[in-house]
Amino acid sequence: MMDADNPYDPEIAPSDWGEHAGEDQENVNKTGTTTVGIATDAGVVIATDRRASLAGRFVSNKKVVKVEEIHPSAAMTLVGSVGGAQSFISSLRAEVNLYEARRGEEMSMTALSTLAGNFARGGPYFAINPILGGVDEDGSHVFSIDPAGGVMKDDYTVTGSGMQVAYGYLEQSWHDDMSMSEAKQAAAKAVISAAERDTGSGNGLVLCEVTEGDVSITEYDDFPNPEEV
Amino acid sequence: MQGQNQQQAYDRGITIFSPDGRLYQVEYAREAVKRGSASVGIRTPDGVVLAAERRTRSPLMERDSVEKLHKIDDHVGIASAGHVADARQLIDVARRQSQVNQLRYGEPVGVETLTKHVTDHIQQYTQTGGARPFGVALLVGGVENDGTPRLYETDPSGTPYEWKAVAIGGNREDIQRRLEEEYDDALSLGEGVDLALESLAEATEDGFPAEGIAVSTVPTETGSVESLSTDEIGERLEALDLLAEEDEGDAE
């Protein structure tokens, strides 16, 4: 059960965990989703829509919060299978807590992103494509993590079915000295644009701001005026 | 007769406490450490020094085959005292864990984290039936990711201790006394090396041949384990008037 010597698996997990995950694909809730992460000098902004769907045809939930705190200075988005993403996040959170309890210091973003990549590749999770955003002593960082465990750091990144639309907006609006408030507006506009055209995204907005030691998440049931977020 | 066996069982089985709450096998393992030649660790603001006496039984033995200082990862070294074969097992545990940490987190392992992994391993051998404790003490010296020098000791009970300067092995008390007299928070790394050699010499009358000592440092500037060459050690010993002819003082 516990294997601290295996760097690719969570330390606290049964060995057969997730063995049947991914069977019966028709009934697996997916987030479809548009999630956006932007790193600024002052912190990280993450924005997501709120829709969950079955096979992209039926809206199974309109109030999903697809970004969660996983570390005192980091948050992660749920993208792909809801079950896979939820267990991925709870495992990472447990690892973050264990690391802090044992070593008396928080994981750096290098450590957290490496661990997340290892779990995505080797752990009992499936079909996830989250964004990880956080702040450590080296500054603000956003990473996209793909289902095979690829970890890519960037200044801004988008994952989910609405990514092309959101990237189209960000390519025009992003610049390298964005303030937190500019980043919040850009991230909100990117998600709202994607929700207009992507059937997997919609039903409102969640904005998350990460600064050193603080993760604050704001939920909007409808799309707010992006100039006022 | 059975009663007699029961009474003595705590002397043999390590998983059994004596009536006054002692684990004799662990205490015997500490005696094994005292029979080993000494190792010294010194922490300075500029880095950590590890030094060890290399004793040979015969002038025909190759000195280099007596390994007392071990590189664990780029930024950590370990010095040992006691059973060399037991030390080698722990050295490998430490080397593997350093690489596991790098794979898992993409970062070099912390010196404290590594030490505690090793001591947790040692502790298991004081509580497992059929096993015996490790007859070795280690000094774990290195530089953390943020450039902080750290020095730890492990003992056969599996307890980690952090030190500014410490000796393990034979004549530990004499060497430690010298360290306590001479240690200063502001030693340079070079002064730390000299203090290590001087304190090790407390256990001898004639000093050492250059080949009889091994010295490694982990400077904060580079964060990498560096070994002093025999020539460098010889020069330092000569300057300290501690250089003995090769194979002198080896009678023990």
Short mmCIF file of C-alpha atoms in Angstrom, two decimals:
data_model
loop_
_atom_site.label_atom_id
_atom_site.label_comp_id
_atom_site.label_asym_id
_atom_site.label_seq_id
_atom_site.Cartn_x
_atom_site.Cartn_y
_atom_site.Cartn_z
CA MET A 1 0.00 0.00 0.00
CA MET A 2 2.55 2.57 1.05
CA ASP A 3 5.58 2.89 -1.13
CA ALA A 4 7.60 5.98 -0.44
CA ASP A 5 10.39 4.68 -2.66
CA ASN A 6 8.30 4.87 -5.80
CA PRO A 7 8.44 8.46 -7.00
CA TYR A 8 5.66 8.02 -9.56
CA ASP A 9 2.82 6.96 -7.27
CA PRO A 10 1.08 8.66 -4.38
CA GLU A 11 2.40 7.49 -1.02
CA ILE A 12 -1.05 7.06 0.48
CA ALA A 13 -3.13 5.00 -1.94
CA PRO A 14 -4.23 1.38 -2.24
CA SER A 15 -2.35 -0.43 -5.00
CA ASP A 16 -5.54 -1.29 -6.88
CA TRP A 17 -6.95 2.19 -6.67
CA GLY A 18 -8.47 3.30 -9.94
CA GLU A 19 -8.28 -0.18 -11.46
CA HIS A 20 -11.75 0.12 -12.96
CA ALA A 21 -11.69 3.85 -13.51
CA GLY A 22 -12.54 4.82 -17.05
CA GLU A 23 -14.91 1.93 -17.72
CA ASP A 24 -18.46 2.92 -18.74
CA GLN A 25 -17.24 6.10 -20.46
CA GLU A 26 -20.78 7.22 -21.40
CA ASN A 27 -21.64 7.96 -17.80
CA VAL A 28 -18.38 9.66 -16.89
CA ASN A 29 -18.87 13.33 -16.12
CA LYS A 30 -16.45 15.54 -18.00
CA THR A 31 -15.72 19.14 -17.44
CA GLY A 32 -15.30 19.94 -21.15
CA THR A 33 -14.10 23.24 -19.88
CA THR A 34 -12.06 26.30 -20.51
CA THR A 35 -9.43 26.98 -17.82
CA VAL A 36 -6.97 29.85 -18.09
CA GLY A 37 -3.87 30.55 -15.99
CA ILE A 38 -1.78 33.74 -16.14
CA ALA A 39 1.41 34.39 -14.12
CA THR A 40 2.13 38.03 -13.23
CA ASP A 41 4.85 39.58 -11.07
CA ALA A 42 2.30 40.00 -8.27
CA GLY A 43 0.77 36.51 -8.36
CA VAL A 44 -1.21 34.05 -10.44
CA VAL A 45 -4.74 34.42 -11.86
CA ILE A 46 -6.78 31.36 -12.81
CA ALA A 47 -10.23 31.54 -14.48
CA THR A 48 -12.62 28.70 -15.37
CA ASP A 49 -16.18 28.18 -16.58
CA ARG A 50 -18.71 26.16 -14.50
CA ARG A 51 -20.16 23.48 -16.81
CA ALA A 52 -19.95 19.70 -16.44
CA SER A 53 -21.29 17.52 -19.25
CA LEU A 54 -21.89 13.94 -20.35
CA ALA A 55 -20.11 13.21 -23.64
CA GLY A 56 -20.36 16.95 -24.41
CA ARG A 57 -24.09 16.57 -25.21
CA PHE A 58 -25.85 17.06 -21.90
CA VAL A 59 -25.14 19.65 -19.22
CA SER A 60 -24.93 17.54 -16.06
CA ASN A 61 -24.02 20.38 -13.70
CA LYS A 62 -24.10 24.18 -13.98
CA LYS A 63 -22.37 25.14 -10.73
CA VAL A 64 -19.08 23.27 -10.78
CA VAL A 65 -16.12 25.00 -9.15
CA LYS A 66 -13.26 23.79 -11.29
CA VAL A 67 -10.39 25.36 -9.41
CA GLU A 68 -9.26 24.22 -5.99
CA GLU A 69 -6.56 25.20 -3.51
CA ILE A 70 -4.00 22.38 -3.28
CA HIS A 71 -1.23 24.19 -1.35
CA PRO A 72 -1.21 27.43 0.69
CA SER A 73 0.21 29.21 -2.37
CA ALA A 74 -1.08 27.14 -5.28
CA ALA A 75 -4.30 26.11 -7.03
CA MET A 76 -5.19 23.55 -9.67
CA THR A 77 -8.02 23.30 -12.20
CA LEU A 78 -10.23 20.27 -12.84
CA VAL A 79 -10.10 19.45 -16.53
CA GLY A 80 -11.27 16.22 -18.14
CA SER A 81 -12.94 13.46 -16.15
CA VAL A 82 -14.41 14.85 -12.94
CA GLY A 83 -13.60 11.72 -10.93
CA GLY A 84 -10.03 11.58 -12.19
CA ALA A 85 -9.48 15.26 -11.49
CA GLN A 86 -11.01 15.14 -8.01
CA SER A 87 -8.93 12.18 -6.86
CA PHE A 88 -5.85 13.73 -8.47
CA ILE A 89 -6.38 16.92 -6.47
CA SER A 90 -7.11 15.16 -3.17
CA SER A 91 -4.00 13.00 -3.55
CA LEU A 92 -1.80 15.97 -4.35
CA ARG A 93 -3.21 17.87 -1.39
CA ALA A 94 -2.41 14.94 0.92
CA GLU A 95 1.15 14.82 -0.44
CA VAL A 96 1.56 18.58 0.04
CA ASN A 97 0.42 18.24 3.66
CA LEU A 98 2.71 15.26 4.33
CA TYR A 99 5.68 17.06 2.83
CA GLU A 100 5.07 20.12 5.00
CA ALA A 101 4.52 18.08 8.16
CA ARG A 102 7.69 16.05 7.62
CA ARG A 103 10.05 18.76 6.45
CA GLY A 104 8.68 21.89 8.11
CA GLU A 105 8.60 23.79 4.83
CA GLU A 106 6.15 24.06 1.95
CA MET A 107 6.79 22.37 -1.39
CA SER A 108 8.27 24.63 -4.03
CA MET A 109 6.45 24.95 -7.36
CA THR A 110 9.21 22.86 -8.96
CA ALA A 111 8.50 20.07 -6.47
CA LEU A 112 4.72 20.36 -6.81
CA SER A 113 4.72 20.43 -10.61
CA THR A 114 7.19 17.52 -10.82
CA LEU A 115 5.05 15.47 -8.44
CA ALA A 116 1.86 16.33 -10.35
CA GLY A 117 3.50 15.25 -13.62
CA ASN A 118 4.67 11.96 -12.06
CA PHE A 119 1.18 11.21 -10.75
CA ALA A 120 -0.49 12.08 -14.04
CA ARG A 121 1.88 9.69 -15.81
CA GLY A 122 2.08 6.83 -13.32
CA GLY A 123 -0.78 7.24 -10.85
CA PRO A 124 -4.30 5.81 -10.89
CA TYR A 125 -5.83 8.84 -12.58
CA PHE A 126 -7.08 9.13 -16.11
CA ALA A 127 -8.06 11.69 -18.70
CA ILE A 128 -6.99 14.84 -16.89
CA ASN A 129 -5.41 18.00 -18.30
CA PRO A 130 -5.20 20.54 -15.47
CA ILE A 131 -3.49 23.87 -15.00
CA LEU A 132 -1.32 24.32 -11.91
CA GLY A 133 -0.65 27.88 -10.77
CA GLY A 134 1.29 28.98 -7.73
CA VAL A 135 3.73 31.31 -6.06
CA ASP A 136 7.01 30.45 -4.30
CA GLU A 137 10.24 32.23 -3.43
CA ASP A 138 11.23 32.19 -7.10
CA GLY A 139 8.06 34.03 -8.18
CA SER A 140 4.78 33.19 -9.95
CA HIS A 141 4.42 30.10 -12.10
CA VAL A 142 1.74 28.45 -14.25
CA PHE A 143 2.06 24.96 -15.70
CA SER A 144 -0.14 22.86 -17.94
CA ILE A 145 -0.11 19.15 -17.12
CA ASP A 146 -1.16 16.69 -19.80
CA PRO A 147 -2.65 13.20 -19.31
CA ALA A 148 0.70 11.52 -20.09
CA GLY A 149 2.47 13.52 -17.39
CA GLY A 150 3.95 16.24 -19.57
CA VAL A 151 4.58 19.37 -17.51
CA MET A 152 5.03 22.65 -19.35
CA LYS A 153 5.70 25.98 -17.67
CA ASP A 154 4.50 29.13 -19.38
CA ASP A 155 3.62 32.79 -18.74
CA TYR A 156 -0.01 32.01 -19.61
CA THR A 157 -1.68 28.76 -20.52
CA VAL A 158 -5.14 27.37 -21.37
CA THR A 159 -6.51 23.82 -21.19
CA GLY A 160 -9.92 22.28 -21.97
CA SER A 161 -12.22 22.02 -24.96
CA GLY A 162 -12.52 25.82 -25.32
CA MET A 163 -8.78 26.38 -25.49
CA GLN A 164 -8.54 27.60 -29.10
CA VAL A 165 -11.04 30.41 -28.54
CA ALA A 166 -9.46 31.44 -25.23
CA TYR A 167 -5.94 31.39 -26.69
CA GLY A 168 -7.16 33.56 -29.57
CA TYR A 169 -8.16 36.23 -27.11
CA LEU A 170 -5.03 35.89 -24.92
CA GLU A 171 -2.61 36.07 -27.86
CA GLN A 172 -3.89 39.59 -28.49
CA SER A 173 -4.30 40.81 -24.92
CA TRP A 174 -1.41 39.27 -22.97
CA HIS A 175 1.69 41.38 -22.31
CA ASP A 176 4.61 40.69 -20.01
CA ASP A 177 4.01 43.32 -17.36
CA MET A 178 0.34 42.64 -16.65
CA SER A 179 -1.01 43.70 -13.27
CA MET A 180 -3.19 41.30 -11.29
CA SER A 181 -6.28 43.29 -12.24
CA GLU A 182 -5.37 43.29 -15.95
CA ALA A 183 -4.72 39.55 -15.72
CA LYS A 184 -8.10 38.96 -14.03
CA GLN A 185 -9.93 40.86 -16.77
CA ALA A 186 -8.02 39.09 -19.55
CA ALA A 187 -8.62 35.65 -18.02
CA ALA A 188 -12.34 36.38 -17.55
CA LYS A 189 -12.71 37.62 -21.13
CA ALA A 190 -10.88 34.57 -22.47
CA VAL A 191 -13.23 32.17 -20.61
CA ILE A 192 -16.36 34.16 -21.53
CA SER A 193 -15.33 34.19 -25.21
CA ALA A 194 -14.76 30.44 -25.16
CA ALA A 195 -18.12 29.83 -23.46
CA GLU A 196 -19.84 31.63 -26.35
CA ARG A 197 -18.63 29.07 -28.91
CA ASP A 198 -17.54 25.91 -27.10
CA THR A 199 -20.42 23.61 -26.15
CA GLY A 200 -18.36 22.06 -23.34
CA SER A 201 -17.94 25.43 -21.55
CA GLY A 202 -20.46 27.81 -19.99
CA ASN A 203 -22.79 28.52 -17.06
CA GLY A 204 -20.74 31.17 -15.30
CA LEU A 205 -17.24 31.97 -14.15
CA VAL A 206 -14.86 31.21 -11.28
CA LEU A 207 -11.87 33.45 -10.67
CA CYS A 208 -8.97 32.47 -8.46
CA GLU A 209 -6.14 34.71 -7.27
CA VAL A 210 -2.99 33.18 -5.83
CA THR A 211 -0.44 35.23 -3.94
CA GLU A 212 2.24 34.17 -1.41
CA GLY A 213 0.35 32.24 1.26
CA ASP A 214 -3.13 33.07 -0.05
CA VAL A 215 -5.53 31.43 -2.49
CA SER A 216 -8.86 33.24 -2.93
CA ILE A 217 -11.64 31.89 -5.12
CA THR A 218 -14.64 33.94 -6.33
CA GLU A 219 -17.69 32.25 -7.90
CA TYR A 220 -20.04 33.96 -10.41
CA ASP A 221 -23.29 32.17 -11.28
CA ASP A 222 -23.61 34.19 -14.49
CA PHE A 223 -20.95 35.85 -16.56
CA PRO A 224 -19.97 39.11 -14.86
CA ASN A 225 -18.97 42.23 -16.73
CA PRO A 226 -15.28 41.36 -17.22
CA GLU A 227 -14.30 45.02 -16.79
CA GLU A 228 -15.57 44.83 -13.23
CA VAL A 229 -14.07 41.56 -11.93
CA MET B 1 15.37 -23.42 33.19
CA GLN B 2 12.79 -21.73 31.07
CA GLY B 3 12.65 -18.96 33.62
CA GLN B 4 16.36 -18.42 33.25
CA ASN B 5 16.03 -18.13 29.48
CA GLN B 6 13.29 -15.60 29.88
CA GLN B 7 15.39 -13.53 32.22
CA GLN B 8 18.22 -13.34 29.76
CA ALA B 9 16.12 -12.82 26.68
CA TYR B 10 16.41 -9.04 26.77
CA ASP B 11 20.16 -9.45 26.41
CA ARG B 12 19.79 -11.24 23.11
CA GLY B 13 16.62 -10.18 21.41
CA ILE B 14 16.71 -6.57 20.36
CA THR B 15 12.96 -6.28 20.45
CA ILE B 16 12.92 -6.89 24.19
CA PHE B 17 13.40 -4.20 26.80
CA SER B 18 15.46 -4.96 29.89
CA PRO B 19 13.57 -4.57 33.19
CA ASP B 20 15.00 -1.08 33.60
CA GLY B 21 13.84 -0.07 30.11
CA ARG B 22 17.07 -0.41 28.15
CA LEU B 23 17.72 -2.03 24.79
CA TYR B 24 21.01 -3.78 25.38
CA GLN B 25 21.61 -4.68 21.74
CA VAL B 26 21.37 -1.02 20.80
CA GLU B 27 23.86 -0.19 23.55
CA TYR B 28 26.20 -2.91 22.34
CA ALA B 29 25.93 -1.43 18.85
CA ARG B 30 27.11 1.88 20.31
CA GLU B 31 30.14 0.02 21.68
CA ALA B 32 30.83 -1.22 18.16
CA VAL B 33 30.90 2.41 17.03
CA LYS B 34 33.49 3.21 19.72
CA ARG B 35 35.74 0.48 18.36
CA GLY B 36 35.87 2.16 14.97
CA SER B 37 38.39 4.84 14.08
CA ALA B 38 37.07 8.36 14.53
CA SER B 39 35.31 10.70 12.12
CA VAL B 40 34.73 14.41 12.64
CA GLY B 41 32.25 16.88 11.17
CA ILE B 42 32.44 20.67 11.43
CA ARG B 43 29.90 23.20 10.18
CA THR B 44 31.16 26.66 9.26
CA PRO B 45 29.31 29.55 7.61
CA ASP B 46 31.22 28.70 4.39
CA GLY B 47 30.36 25.02 4.31
CA VAL B 48 30.73 21.68 6.03
CA VAL B 49 33.93 19.70 6.69
CA LEU B 50 34.00 15.90 7.07
CA ALA B 51 37.24 14.22 8.12
CA ALA B 52 38.08 10.65 9.08
CA GLU B 53 41.03 8.63 10.24
CA ARG B 54 41.84 5.75 7.90
CA ARG B 55 43.48 2.98 9.82
CA THR B 56 45.11 0.04 8.05
CA ARG B 57 46.05 -3.28 9.61
CA SER B 58 49.16 -3.74 7.53
CA PRO B 59 51.44 -1.61 5.37
CA LEU B 60 50.55 -4.00 2.52
CA MET B 61 46.93 -2.87 2.52
CA GLU B 62 45.84 -0.28 -0.01
CA ARG B 63 44.73 2.78 1.94
CA ASP B 64 42.18 3.80 -0.66
CA SER B 65 40.23 0.61 -0.01
CA VAL B 66 39.42 1.87 3.51
CA GLU B 67 36.42 4.04 2.68
CA LYS B 68 35.17 6.29 5.47
CA LEU B 69 33.89 9.27 3.49
CA HIS B 70 31.19 8.74 0.93
CA LYS B 71 29.62 11.06 -1.61
CA ILE B 72 25.84 10.62 -1.44
CA ASP B 73 24.63 13.19 -3.93
CA ASP B 74 26.29 16.24 -5.40
CA HIS B 75 25.53 18.29 -2.28
CA VAL B 76 25.79 15.72 0.53
CA GLY B 77 28.58 13.55 1.94
CA ILE B 78 28.59 11.02 4.77
CA ALA B 79 31.41 10.04 7.15
CA SER B 80 31.12 6.82 9.13
CA ALA B 81 32.52 5.18 12.26
CA GLY B 82 31.97 1.58 13.28
CA HIS B 83 31.23 -1.42 11.10
CA VAL B 84 32.20 -0.50 7.56
CA ALA B 85 29.93 -3.14 6.04
CA ASP B 86 26.93 -1.82 7.97
CA ALA B 87 27.82 1.71 6.91
CA ARG B 88 27.82 0.67 3.26
CA GLN B 89 24.21 -0.49 3.52
CA LEU B 90 23.12 2.84 4.97
CA ILE B 91 25.18 4.74 2.40
CA ASP B 92 23.23 2.99 -0.32
CA VAL B 93 19.91 3.76 1.39
CA ALA B 94 20.93 7.42 1.43
CA ARG B 95 22.12 7.42 -2.19
CA ARG B 96 18.90 5.84 -3.40
CA GLN B 97 16.71 8.21 -1.42
CA SER B 98 18.61 11.20 -2.84
CA GLN B 99 17.73 10.06 -6.34
CA VAL B 100 14.13 9.18 -5.39
CA ASN B 101 13.69 12.74 -4.07
CA GLN B 102 15.12 14.14 -7.30
CA LEU B 103 12.75 11.99 -9.37
CA ARG B 104 9.72 12.69 -7.21
CA TYR B 105 10.11 16.42 -6.69
CA GLY B 106 12.66 17.51 -9.28
CA GLU B 107 14.84 18.93 -6.51
CA PRO B 108 17.90 17.81 -4.53
CA VAL B 109 17.01 16.14 -1.23
CA GLY B 110 17.32 18.27 1.92
CA VAL B 111 20.10 17.25 4.35
CA GLU B 112 17.64 17.02 7.24
CA THR B 113 15.11 15.07 5.15
CA LEU B 114 17.83 12.65 4.03
CA THR B 115 19.16 12.17 7.57
CA LYS B 116 15.69 11.41 8.89
CA HIS B 117 15.07 8.91 6.12
CA VAL B 118 18.29 7.10 7.10
CA THR B 119 17.53 7.22 10.85
CA ASP B 120 14.01 5.91 10.27
CA HIS B 121 15.64 2.99 8.45
CA ILE B 122 18.08 2.46 11.34
CA GLN B 123 15.24 2.56 13.86
CA GLN B 124 13.39 -0.25 12.11
CA TYR B 125 16.33 -2.51 12.93
CA THR B 126 15.87 -1.87 16.65
CA GLN B 127 12.28 -3.09 16.59
CA THR B 128 12.21 -5.92 14.09
CA GLY B 129 12.47 -9.50 15.25
CA GLY B 130 15.43 -11.43 13.89
CA ALA B 131 17.35 -8.34 12.90
CA ARG B 132 20.28 -6.67 14.63
CA PRO B 133 20.92 -2.93 14.90
CA PHE B 134 23.40 -1.15 12.64
CA GLY B 135 26.80 -1.06 14.38
CA VAL B 136 27.67 2.27 12.87
CA ALA B 137 27.25 6.00 13.43
CA LEU B 138 27.19 8.45 10.53
CA LEU B 139 27.86 12.13 10.02
CA VAL B 140 25.68 13.58 7.27
CA GLY B 141 27.05 16.88 5.97
CA GLY B 142 25.82 18.98 3.12
CA VAL B 143 24.40 22.20 1.77
CA GLU B 144 20.67 22.79 1.40
CA ASN B 145 19.03 24.08 -1.77
CA ASP B 146 19.06 27.61 -0.33
CA GLY B 147 22.78 27.45 0.50
CA THR B 148 22.52 26.67 4.22
CA PRO B 149 25.22 24.27 5.50
CA ARG B 150 23.91 21.44 7.71
CA LEU B 151 25.57 18.71 9.77
CA TYR B 152 23.77 15.73 11.35
CA GLU B 153 24.73 12.65 13.33
CA THR B 154 22.91 9.32 13.26
CA ASP B 155 23.39 6.73 16.02
CA PRO B 156 22.49 3.02 16.26
CA SER B 157 19.17 3.77 17.98
CA GLY B 158 18.03 5.70 14.92
CA THR B 159 17.97 9.13 16.53
CA PRO B 160 19.06 12.10 14.40
CA TYR B 161 21.03 14.94 16.03
CA GLU B 162 22.09 18.22 14.47
CA TRP B 163 25.53 19.60 15.38
CA LYS B 164 27.86 22.55 14.86
CA ALA B 165 30.81 20.20 15.30
CA VAL B 166 30.89 16.58 16.38
CA ALA B 167 33.05 13.48 16.59
CA ILE B 168 32.00 9.83 16.36
CA GLY B 169 33.99 6.64 16.88
CA GLY B 170 37.04 5.82 18.98
CA ASN B 171 38.35 8.49 21.39
CA ARG B 172 35.20 10.46 20.76
CA GLU B 173 35.34 12.16 24.16
CA ASP B 174 38.86 13.56 23.69
CA ILE B 175 38.12 14.76 20.18
CA GLN B 176 34.80 16.29 21.18
CA ARG B 177 36.44 18.11 24.08
CA ARG B 178 38.93 19.66 21.70
CA LEU B 179 36.11 20.69 19.36
CA GLU B 180 34.21 22.28 22.24
CA GLU B 181 37.31 24.25 23.25
CA GLU B 182 38.23 25.45 19.78
CA TYR B 183 34.96 25.76 17.86
CA ASP B 184 33.97 29.24 16.80
CA ASP B 185 30.83 30.23 14.86
CA ALA B 186 32.91 32.31 12.48
CA LEU B 187 35.45 29.70 11.34
CA SER B 188 36.38 29.81 7.67
CA LEU B 189 36.14 26.54 5.75
CA GLY B 190 39.95 26.24 5.78
CA GLU B 191 40.05 26.82 9.53
CA GLY B 192 37.35 24.19 9.85
CA VAL B 193 39.57 21.69 8.01
CA ASP B 194 42.49 22.54 10.33
CA LEU B 195 40.32 22.15 13.42
CA ALA B 196 39.10 18.78 12.14
CA LEU B 197 42.70 17.57 11.72
CA GLU B 198 43.82 18.96 15.09
CA SER B 199 40.93 17.41 16.93
CA LEU B 200 41.43 14.01 15.24
CA ALA B 201 45.06 14.22 16.37
CA GLU B 202 43.89 14.25 19.98
CA ALA B 203 43.65 10.49 19.61
CA THR B 204 47.25 10.02 18.47
CA GLU B 205 50.69 10.85 19.79
CA ASP B 206 52.63 11.29 16.58
CA GLY B 207 50.07 12.74 14.20
CA PHE B 208 49.18 11.03 10.93
CA PRO B 209 50.69 10.24 7.57
CA ALA B 210 48.84 12.18 4.86
CA GLU B 211 47.39 8.91 3.56
CA GLY B 212 45.97 8.15 7.01
CA ILE B 213 43.34 10.88 6.83
CA ALA B 214 40.47 11.54 4.44
CA VAL B 215 38.91 15.00 4.20
CA SER B 216 35.93 16.20 2.20
CA THR B 217 34.23 19.58 2.22
CA VAL B 218 30.91 20.84 0.92
CA PRO B 219 31.45 24.59 0.39
CA THR B 220 28.31 26.74 0.32
CA GLU B 221 29.77 28.56 -2.68
CA THR B 222 29.58 25.50 -4.94
CA GLY B 223 27.20 23.29 -2.96
CA SER B 224 29.23 20.30 -4.18
CA VAL B 225 31.20 17.65 -2.33
CA GLU B 226 34.95 18.12 -2.84
CA SER B 227 37.66 15.76 -1.63
CA LEU B 228 41.06 17.04 -0.56
CA SER B 229 43.98 15.34 -2.31
CA THR B 230 46.60 13.50 -0.29
CA ASP B 231 49.08 16.27 -1.14
CA GLU B 232 46.75 18.96 0.17
CA ILE B 233 46.15 16.99 3.36
CA GLY B 234 49.92 16.45 3.73
CA GLU B 235 50.57 20.20 3.42
CA ARG B 236 47.94 21.01 6.00
CA LEU B 237 49.24 18.37 8.41
CA GLU B 238 52.77 19.66 8.00
CA ALA B 239 51.69 23.23 8.69
CA LEU B 240 49.93 22.02 11.83
CA ASP B 241 52.99 19.94 12.80
CA LEU B 242 50.88 16.80 12.73
CA LEU B 243 52.54 15.02 9.79
CA ALA B 244 53.88 11.60 10.70
CA GLU B 245 55.89 9.32 8.45
CA GLU B 246 53.82 6.87 6.43
CA ASP B 247 52.97 3.76 8.42
CA GLU B 248 54.06 5.20 11.70
CA GLY B 249 51.49 5.15 14.42
CA ASP B 250 49.69 2.36 12.62
CA ALA B 251 50.51 -0.25 15.18
CA GLU B 252 47.05 -0.23 16.67
#
